[in-house]
């Protein structure tokens, strides 16, 4: 999850993480909870919550922030919840910028999916 680093949003994010009982994934097994200082200064937060693993990122790709990418999102309504999701073309661009082995490995599938979407095709099961 890429988060908006404005002070107002950091307060909301921290409240949500506390509700989920978030803590950092720590190889030594220590219980370290996120706080405002960590959210403001660290770029990557690998967390465990009561609902499972959650990666909380301040930047992605080549240093892109929430503000850089918010105009490239699509809003989905899930019940009463509104969720912003990065459009697939932007996901591809951020993975190209990151240029890690794991990102390069998924790029062919993502590009094929985008091409199918642009042609109006549906994949298996859809």
GROMACS .gro file of N, CA and C in nm:
model
  378
    1UNK      N    1   0.083  -0.115   0.000
    1UNK     CA    2   0.000   0.000   0.000
    1UNK      C    3   0.090   0.123   0.000
    2UNK      N    4   0.066   0.212  -0.095
    2UNK     CA    5   0.137   0.340  -0.101
    2UNK      C    6   0.054   0.442  -0.025
    3UNK      N    7   0.116   0.514   0.068
    3UNK     CA    8   0.037   0.606   0.150
    3UNK      C    9   0.077   0.751   0.129
    4UNK      N   10  -0.021   0.838   0.150
    4UNK     CA   11  -0.003   0.983   0.145
    4UNK      C   12   0.068   1.025   0.273
    5UNK      N   13   0.178   1.097   0.260
    5UNK     CA   14   0.261   1.129   0.376
    5UNK      C   15   0.227   1.262   0.440
    6UNK      N   16   0.107   1.317   0.410
    6UNK     CA   17   0.065   1.440   0.476
    6UNK      C   18   0.039   1.412   0.624
    7UNK      N   19   0.057   1.513   0.710
    7UNK     CA   20   0.036   1.491   0.854
    7UNK      C   21  -0.103   1.437   0.887
    8UNK      N   22  -0.207   1.490   0.820
    8UNK     CA   23  -0.344   1.444   0.848
    8UNK      C   24  -0.359   1.296   0.815
    9UNK      N   25  -0.304   1.255   0.702
    9UNK     CA   26  -0.317   1.115   0.662
    9UNK      C   27  -0.232   1.023   0.751
   10UNK      N   28  -0.115   1.071   0.793
   10UNK     CA   29  -0.032   0.989   0.882
   10UNK      C   30  -0.107   0.956   1.010
   11UNK      N   31  -0.181   1.053   1.063
   11UNK     CA   32  -0.261   1.028   1.184
   11UNK      C   33  -0.366   0.921   1.157
   12UNK      N   34  -0.436   0.932   1.043
   12UNK     CA   35  -0.539   0.833   1.008
   12UNK      C   36  -0.477   0.695   0.986
   13UNK      N   37  -0.364   0.693   0.915
   13UNK     CA   38  -0.296   0.566   0.888
   13UNK      C   39  -0.253   0.499   1.019
   14UNK      N   40  -0.193   0.576   1.107
   14UNK     CA   41  -0.148   0.519   1.234
   14UNK      C   42  -0.266   0.464   1.314
   15UNK      N   43  -0.378   0.535   1.315
   15UNK     CA   44  -0.497   0.486   1.386
   15UNK      C   45  -0.545   0.353   1.326
   16UNK      N   46  -0.545   0.345   1.192
   16UNK     CA   47  -0.588   0.221   1.126
   16UNK      C   48  -0.491   0.107   1.156
   17UNK      N   49  -0.361   0.135   1.154
   17UNK     CA   50  -0.262   0.031   1.184
   17UNK      C   51  -0.274  -0.018   1.327
   18UNK      N   52  -0.305   0.074   1.418
   18UNK     CA   53  -0.324   0.033   1.558
   18UNK      C   54  -0.447  -0.056   1.571
   19UNK      N   55  -0.553  -0.021   1.499
   19UNK     CA   56  -0.675  -0.103   1.503
   19UNK      C   57  -0.649  -0.245   1.453
   20UNK      N   58  -0.558  -0.256   1.354
   20UNK     CA   59  -0.522  -0.386   1.299
   20UNK      C   60  -0.414  -0.457   1.381
   21UNK      N   61  -0.370  -0.392   1.488
   21UNK     CA   62  -0.262  -0.445   1.573
   21UNK      C   63  -0.136  -0.472   1.491
   22UNK      N   64  -0.100  -0.373   1.407
   22UNK     CA   65   0.016  -0.386   1.319
   22UNK      C   66   0.145  -0.382   1.399
   23UNK      N   67   0.241  -0.462   1.354
   23UNK     CA   68   0.375  -0.462   1.409
   23UNK      C   69   0.471  -0.499   1.297
   24UNK      N   70   0.595  -0.453   1.311
   24UNK     CA   71   0.695  -0.481   1.208
   24UNK      C   72   0.731  -0.628   1.208
   25UNK      N   73   0.753  -0.682   1.088
   25UNK     CA   74   0.805  -0.818   1.076
   25UNK      C   75   0.950  -0.814   1.121
   26UNK      N   76   0.980  -0.882   1.227
   26UNK     CA   77   1.112  -0.876   1.286
   26UNK      C   78   1.170  -1.015   1.298
   27UNK      N   79   1.283  -1.043   1.231
   27UNK     CA   80   1.342  -1.177   1.235
   27UNK      C   81   1.374  -1.223   1.378
   28UNK      N   82   1.401  -1.128   1.468
   28UNK     CA   83   1.434  -1.164   1.606
   28UNK      C   84   1.309  -1.186   1.691
   29UNK      N   85   1.191  -1.164   1.631
   29UNK     CA   86   1.067  -1.188   1.703
   29UNK      C   87   1.026  -1.077   1.798
   30UNK      N   88   1.092  -0.961   1.789
   30UNK     CA   89   1.055  -0.849   1.876
   30UNK      C   90   0.921  -0.791   1.831
   31UNK      N   91   0.848  -0.733   1.923
   31UNK     CA   92   0.719  -0.670   1.893
   31UNK      C   93   0.744  -0.519   1.881
   32UNK      N   94   0.756  -0.471   1.757
   32UNK     CA   95   0.783  -0.330   1.731
   32UNK      C   96   0.665  -0.274   1.652
   33UNK      N   97   0.598  -0.176   1.711
   33UNK     CA   98   0.481  -0.117   1.647
   33UNK      C   99   0.520   0.007   1.569
   34UNK      N  100   0.448   0.035   1.460
   34UNK     CA  101   0.472   0.159   1.387
   34UNK      C  102   0.431   0.280   1.472
   35UNK      N  103   0.501   0.391   1.452
   35UNK     CA  104   0.464   0.516   1.517
   35UNK      C  105   0.484   0.628   1.416
   36UNK      N  106   0.445   0.749   1.453
   36UNK     CA  107   0.453   0.861   1.358
   36UNK      C  108   0.595   0.884   1.310
   37UNK      N  109   0.692   0.876   1.399
   37UNK     CA  110   0.831   0.899   1.360
   37UNK      C  111   0.875   0.799   1.253
   38UNK      N  112   0.844   0.672   1.274
   38UNK     CA  113   0.882   0.570   1.176
   38UNK      C  114   0.809   0.593   1.043
   39UNK      N  115   0.680   0.625   1.050
   39UNK     CA  116   0.603   0.646   0.926
   39UNK      C  117   0.655   0.767   0.848
   40UNK      N  118   0.704   0.868   0.918
   40UNK     CA  119   0.754   0.988   0.852
   40UNK      C  120   0.892   0.968   0.792
   41UNK      N  121   0.973   0.881   0.851
   41UNK     CA  122   1.113   0.873   0.809
   41UNK      C  123   1.148   0.751   0.726
   42UNK      N  124   1.081   0.639   0.749
   42UNK     CA  125   1.115   0.518   0.674
   42UNK      C  126   1.035   0.511   0.545
   43UNK      N  127   1.095   0.455   0.441
   43UNK     CA  128   1.026   0.442   0.312
   43UNK      C  129   0.946   0.314   0.301
   44UNK      N  130   0.987   0.211   0.374
   44UNK     CA  131   0.928   0.078   0.360
   44UNK      C  132   0.893   0.023   0.498
   45UNK      N  133   0.769  -0.021   0.512
   45UNK     CA  134   0.722  -0.076   0.638
   45UNK      C  135   0.664  -0.214   0.609
   46UNK      N  136   0.736  -0.318   0.649
   46UNK     CA  137   0.690  -0.455   0.630
   46UNK      C  138   0.624  -0.499   0.759
   47UNK      N  139   0.491  -0.505   0.755
   47UNK     CA  140   0.414  -0.524   0.877
   47UNK      C  141   0.338  -0.656   0.878
   48UNK      N  142   0.306  -0.701   0.998
   48UNK     CA  143   0.210  -0.809   1.020
   48UNK      C  144   0.092  -0.747   1.092
   49UNK      N  145  -0.029  -0.788   1.055
   49UNK     CA  146  -0.149  -0.739   1.122
   49UNK      C  147  -0.235  -0.859   1.161
   50UNK      N  148  -0.344  -0.832   1.230
   50UNK     CA  149  -0.437  -0.940   1.263
   50UNK      C  150  -0.498  -1.002   1.138
   51UNK      N  151  -0.492  -0.930   1.026
   51UNK     CA  152  -0.549  -0.980   0.900
   51UNK      C  153  -0.444  -1.036   0.806
   52UNK      N  154  -0.316  -1.033   0.845
   52UNK     CA  155  -0.210  -1.086   0.760
   52UNK      C  156  -0.102  -0.983   0.734
   53UNK      N  157  -0.015  -1.014   0.637
   53UNK     CA  158   0.098  -0.928   0.604
   53UNK      C  159   0.050  -0.804   0.530
   54UNK      N  160   0.118  -0.692   0.554
   54UNK     CA  161   0.085  -0.566   0.488
   54UNK      C  162   0.214  -0.489   0.466
   55UNK      N  163   0.243  -0.457   0.340
   55UNK     CA  164   0.357  -0.372   0.306
   55UNK      C  165   0.304  -0.230   0.289
   56UNK      N  166   0.359  -0.137   0.366
   56UNK     CA  167   0.317   0.003   0.364
   56UNK      C  168   0.436   0.083   0.313
   57UNK      N  169   0.419   0.150   0.199
   57UNK     CA  170   0.530   0.214   0.130
   57UNK      C  171   0.511   0.365   0.121
   58UNK      N  172   0.617   0.439   0.147
   58UNK     CA  173   0.615   0.584   0.130
   58UNK      C  174   0.645   0.625  -0.013
   59UNK      N  175   0.722   0.543  -0.084
   59UNK     CA  176   0.757   0.566  -0.224
   59UNK      C  177   0.764   0.432  -0.296
   60UNK      N  178   0.742   0.435  -0.427
   60UNK     CA  179   0.758   0.314  -0.509
   60UNK      C  180   0.831   0.350  -0.638
   61UNK      N  181   0.870   0.246  -0.711
   61UNK     CA  182   0.938   0.267  -0.840
   61UNK      C  183   1.065   0.347  -0.821
   62UNK      N  184   1.078   0.450  -0.901
   62UNK     CA  185   1.197   0.536  -0.895
   62UNK      C  186   1.180   0.652  -0.800
   63UNK      N  187   1.111   0.631  -0.688
   63UNK     CA  188   1.092   0.737  -0.589
   63UNK      C  189   0.960   0.810  -0.601
   64UNK      N  190   0.861   0.747  -0.664
   64UNK     CA  191   0.730   0.810  -0.681
   64UNK      C  192   0.649   0.803  -0.553
   65UNK      N  193   0.582   0.913  -0.520
   65UNK     CA  194   0.501   0.922  -0.400
   65UNK      C  195   0.352   0.910  -0.433
   66UNK      N  196   0.272   0.903  -0.329
   66UNK     CA  197   0.126   0.901  -0.345
   66UNK      C  198   0.081   1.021  -0.429
   67UNK      N  199   0.134   1.138  -0.396
   67UNK     CA  200   0.095   1.260  -0.469
   67UNK      C  201   0.132   1.251  -0.617
   68UNK      N  202   0.243   1.186  -0.649
   68UNK     CA  203   0.284   1.169  -0.788
   68UNK      C  204   0.187   1.080  -0.865
   69UNK      N  205   0.125   0.985  -0.797
   69UNK     CA  206   0.048   0.880  -0.865
   69UNK      C  207  -0.102   0.885  -0.844
   70UNK      N  208  -0.151   0.967  -0.754
   70UNK     CA  209  -0.294   0.965  -0.720
   70UNK      C  210  -0.382   0.989  -0.843
   71UNK      N  211  -0.335   1.069  -0.938
   71UNK     CA  212  -0.414   1.095  -1.059
   71UNK      C  213  -0.418   0.974  -1.154
   72UNK      N  214  -0.341   0.871  -1.122
   72UNK     CA  215  -0.339   0.749  -1.205
   72UNK      C  216  -0.403   0.632  -1.132
   73UNK      N  217  -0.499   0.663  -1.047
   73UNK     CA  218  -0.570   0.559  -0.973
   73UNK      C  219  -0.714   0.549  -1.019
   74UNK      N  220  -0.774   0.436  -0.988
   74UNK     CA  221  -0.916   0.411  -1.011
   74UNK      C  222  -0.976   0.384  -0.874
   75UNK      N  223  -1.093   0.443  -0.848
   75UNK     CA  224  -1.159   0.424  -0.718
   75UNK      C  225  -1.262   0.312  -0.731
   76UNK      N  226  -1.251   0.214  -0.641
   76UNK     CA  227  -1.348   0.105  -0.632
   76UNK      C  228  -1.422   0.118  -0.500
   77UNK      N  229  -1.552   0.090  -0.503
   77UNK     CA  230  -1.631   0.092  -0.381
   77UNK      C  231  -1.655  -0.052  -0.336
   78UNK      N  232  -1.612  -0.081  -0.215
   78UNK     CA  233  -1.628  -0.213  -0.156
   78UNK      C  234  -1.716  -0.195  -0.033
   79UNK      N  235  -1.846  -0.213  -0.052
   79UNK     CA  236  -1.939  -0.183   0.056
   79UNK      C  237  -1.936  -0.034   0.083
   80UNK      N  238  -1.906   0.004   0.206
   80UNK     CA  239  -1.897   0.145   0.243
   80UNK      C  240  -1.756   0.200   0.227
   81UNK      N  241  -1.664   0.117   0.187
   81UNK     CA  242  -1.523   0.155   0.176
   81UNK      C  243  -1.489   0.193   0.033
   82UNK      N  244  -1.417   0.305   0.017
   82UNK     CA  245  -1.367   0.345  -0.114
   82UNK      C  246  -1.217   0.319  -0.117
   83UNK      N  247  -1.171   0.246  -0.220
   83UNK     CA  248  -1.031   0.207  -0.230
   83UNK      C  249  -0.973   0.258  -0.361
   84UNK      N  250  -0.859   0.324  -0.352
   84UNK     CA  251  -0.787   0.368  -0.473
   84UNK      C  252  -0.690   0.258  -0.514
   85UNK      N  253  -0.693   0.225  -0.643
   85UNK     CA  254  -0.604   0.122  -0.698
   85UNK      C  255  -0.528   0.183  -0.815
   86UNK      N  256  -0.399   0.165  -0.816
   86UNK     CA  257  -0.315   0.217  -0.923
   86UNK      C  258  -0.349   0.147  -1.054
   87UNK      N  259  -0.370   0.227  -1.160
   87UNK     CA  260  -0.401   0.167  -1.290
   87UNK      C  261  -0.285   0.078  -1.336
   88UNK      N  262  -0.318  -0.024  -1.413
   88UNK     CA  263  -0.220  -0.125  -1.450
   88UNK      C  264  -0.101  -0.067  -1.526
   89UNK      N  265  -0.123   0.029  -1.614
   89UNK     CA  266  -0.012   0.089  -1.688
   89UNK      C  267   0.088   0.154  -1.592
   90UNK      N  268   0.039   0.217  -1.487
   90UNK     CA  269   0.126   0.280  -1.388
   90UNK      C  270   0.199   0.175  -1.305
   91UNK      N  271   0.133   0.064  -1.274
   91UNK     CA  272   0.199  -0.045  -1.202
   91UNK      C  273   0.317  -0.096  -1.285
   92UNK      N  274   0.294  -0.114  -1.414
   92UNK     CA  275   0.400  -0.160  -1.504
   92UNK      C  276   0.517  -0.062  -1.502
   93UNK      N  277   0.488   0.067  -1.512
   93UNK     CA  278   0.594   0.168  -1.513
   93UNK      C  279   0.675   0.166  -1.383
   94UNK      N  280   0.608   0.151  -1.269
   94UNK     CA  281   0.682   0.151  -1.142
   94UNK      C  282   0.769   0.026  -1.130
   95UNK      N  283   0.722  -0.086  -1.183
   95UNK     CA  284   0.803  -0.208  -1.179
   95UNK      C  285   0.922  -0.197  -1.273
   96UNK      N  286   0.903  -0.131  -1.388
   96UNK     CA  287   1.016  -0.107  -1.478
   96UNK      C  288   1.120  -0.018  -1.411
   97UNK      N  289   1.074   0.085  -1.340
   97UNK     CA  290   1.166   0.175  -1.271
   97UNK      C  291   1.240   0.104  -1.158
   98UNK      N  292   1.170   0.020  -1.084
   98UNK     CA  293   1.234  -0.052  -0.973
   98UNK      C  294   1.341  -0.147  -1.026
   99UNK      N  295   1.312  -0.212  -1.139
   99UNK     CA  296   1.410  -0.295  -1.210
   99UNK      C  297   1.473  -0.404  -1.124
  100UNK      N  298   1.394  -0.461  -1.034
  100UNK     CA  299   1.443  -0.574  -0.953
  100UNK      C  300   1.406  -0.704  -1.024
  101UNK      N  301   1.476  -0.811  -0.991
  101UNK     CA  302   1.448  -0.940  -1.053
  101UNK      C  303   1.301  -0.977  -1.039
  102UNK      N  304   1.246  -0.962  -0.919
  102UNK     CA  305   1.107  -1.002  -0.897
  102UNK      C  306   1.010  -0.916  -0.977
  103UNK      N  307   1.044  -0.791  -1.002
  103UNK     CA  308   0.958  -0.705  -1.083
  103UNK      C  309   0.969  -0.740  -1.231
  104UNK      N  310   1.092  -0.762  -1.278
  104UNK     CA  311   1.111  -0.800  -1.418
  104UNK      C  312   1.041  -0.933  -1.449
  105UNK      N  313   1.036  -1.022  -1.351
  105UNK     CA  314   0.974  -1.154  -1.372
  105UNK      C  315   0.825  -1.144  -1.401
  106UNK      N  316   0.756  -1.047  -1.342
  106UNK     CA  317   0.611  -1.037  -1.361
  106UNK      C  318   0.572  -0.943  -1.475
  107UNK      N  319   0.667  -0.868  -1.529
  107UNK     CA  320   0.634  -0.771  -1.633
  107UNK      C  321   0.569  -0.833  -1.757
  108UNK      N  322   0.615  -0.948  -1.808
  108UNK     CA  323   0.548  -1.004  -1.927
  108UNK      C  324   0.399  -1.031  -1.904
  109UNK      N  325   0.365  -1.084  -1.788
  109UNK     CA  326   0.224  -1.113  -1.758
  109UNK      C  327   0.145  -0.984  -1.746
  110UNK      N  328   0.202  -0.885  -1.679
  110UNK     CA  329   0.132  -0.757  -1.663
  110UNK      C  330   0.111  -0.689  -1.798
  111UNK      N  331   0.214  -0.692  -1.882
  111UNK     CA  332   0.200  -0.630  -2.016
  111UNK      C  333   0.096  -0.702  -2.100
  112UNK      N  334   0.094  -0.835  -2.093
  112UNK     CA  335  -0.005  -0.912  -2.168
  112UNK      C  336  -0.146  -0.881  -2.116
  113UNK      N  337  -0.161  -0.871  -1.987
  113UNK     CA  338  -0.291  -0.839  -1.927
  113UNK      C  339  -0.337  -0.701  -1.972
  114UNK      N  340  -0.247  -0.604  -1.973
  114UNK     CA  341  -0.282  -0.469  -2.017
  114UNK      C  342  -0.324  -0.469  -2.164
  115UNK      N  343  -0.252  -0.543  -2.248
  115UNK     CA  344  -0.287  -0.552  -2.390
  115UNK      C  345  -0.426  -0.613  -2.407
  116UNK      N  346  -0.455  -0.717  -2.330
  116UNK     CA  347  -0.588  -0.780  -2.336
  116UNK      C  348  -0.696  -0.682  -2.291
  117UNK      N  349  -0.670  -0.608  -2.186
  117UNK     CA  350  -0.767  -0.510  -2.138
  117UNK      C  351  -0.792  -0.402  -2.243
  118UNK      N  352  -0.685  -0.358  -2.308
  118UNK     CA  353  -0.699  -0.254  -2.411
  118UNK      C  354  -0.777  -0.303  -2.531
  119UNK      N  355  -0.773  -0.434  -2.557
  119UNK     CA  356  -0.850  -0.493  -2.667
  119UNK      C  357  -0.991  -0.532  -2.623
  120UNK      N  358  -1.020  -0.517  -2.495
  120UNK     CA  359  -1.152  -0.551  -2.444
  120UNK      C  360  -1.172  -0.699  -2.420
  121UNK      N  361  -1.062  -0.774  -2.412
  121UNK     CA  362  -1.071  -0.919  -2.390
  121UNK      C  363  -1.082  -0.948  -2.242
  122UNK      N  364  -1.136  -1.065  -2.213
  122UNK     CA  365  -1.142  -1.113  -2.075
  122UNK      C  366  -1.052  -1.236  -2.065
  123UNK      N  367  -0.987  -1.250  -1.951
  123UNK     CA  368  -0.902  -1.367  -1.929
  123UNK      C  369  -0.984  -1.486  -1.886
  124UNK      N  370  -0.916  -1.593  -1.853
  124UNK     CA  371  -0.983  -1.716  -1.807
  124UNK      C  372  -1.065  -1.687  -1.682
  125UNK      N  373  -1.183  -1.743  -1.678
  125UNK     CA  374  -1.269  -1.728  -1.560
  125UNK      C  375  -1.338  -1.594  -1.552
  126UNK      N  376  -1.317  -1.504  -1.648
  126UNK     CA  377  -1.375  -1.371  -1.637
  126UNK      C  378  -1.456  -1.340  -1.753
   0.00000   0.00000   0.00000
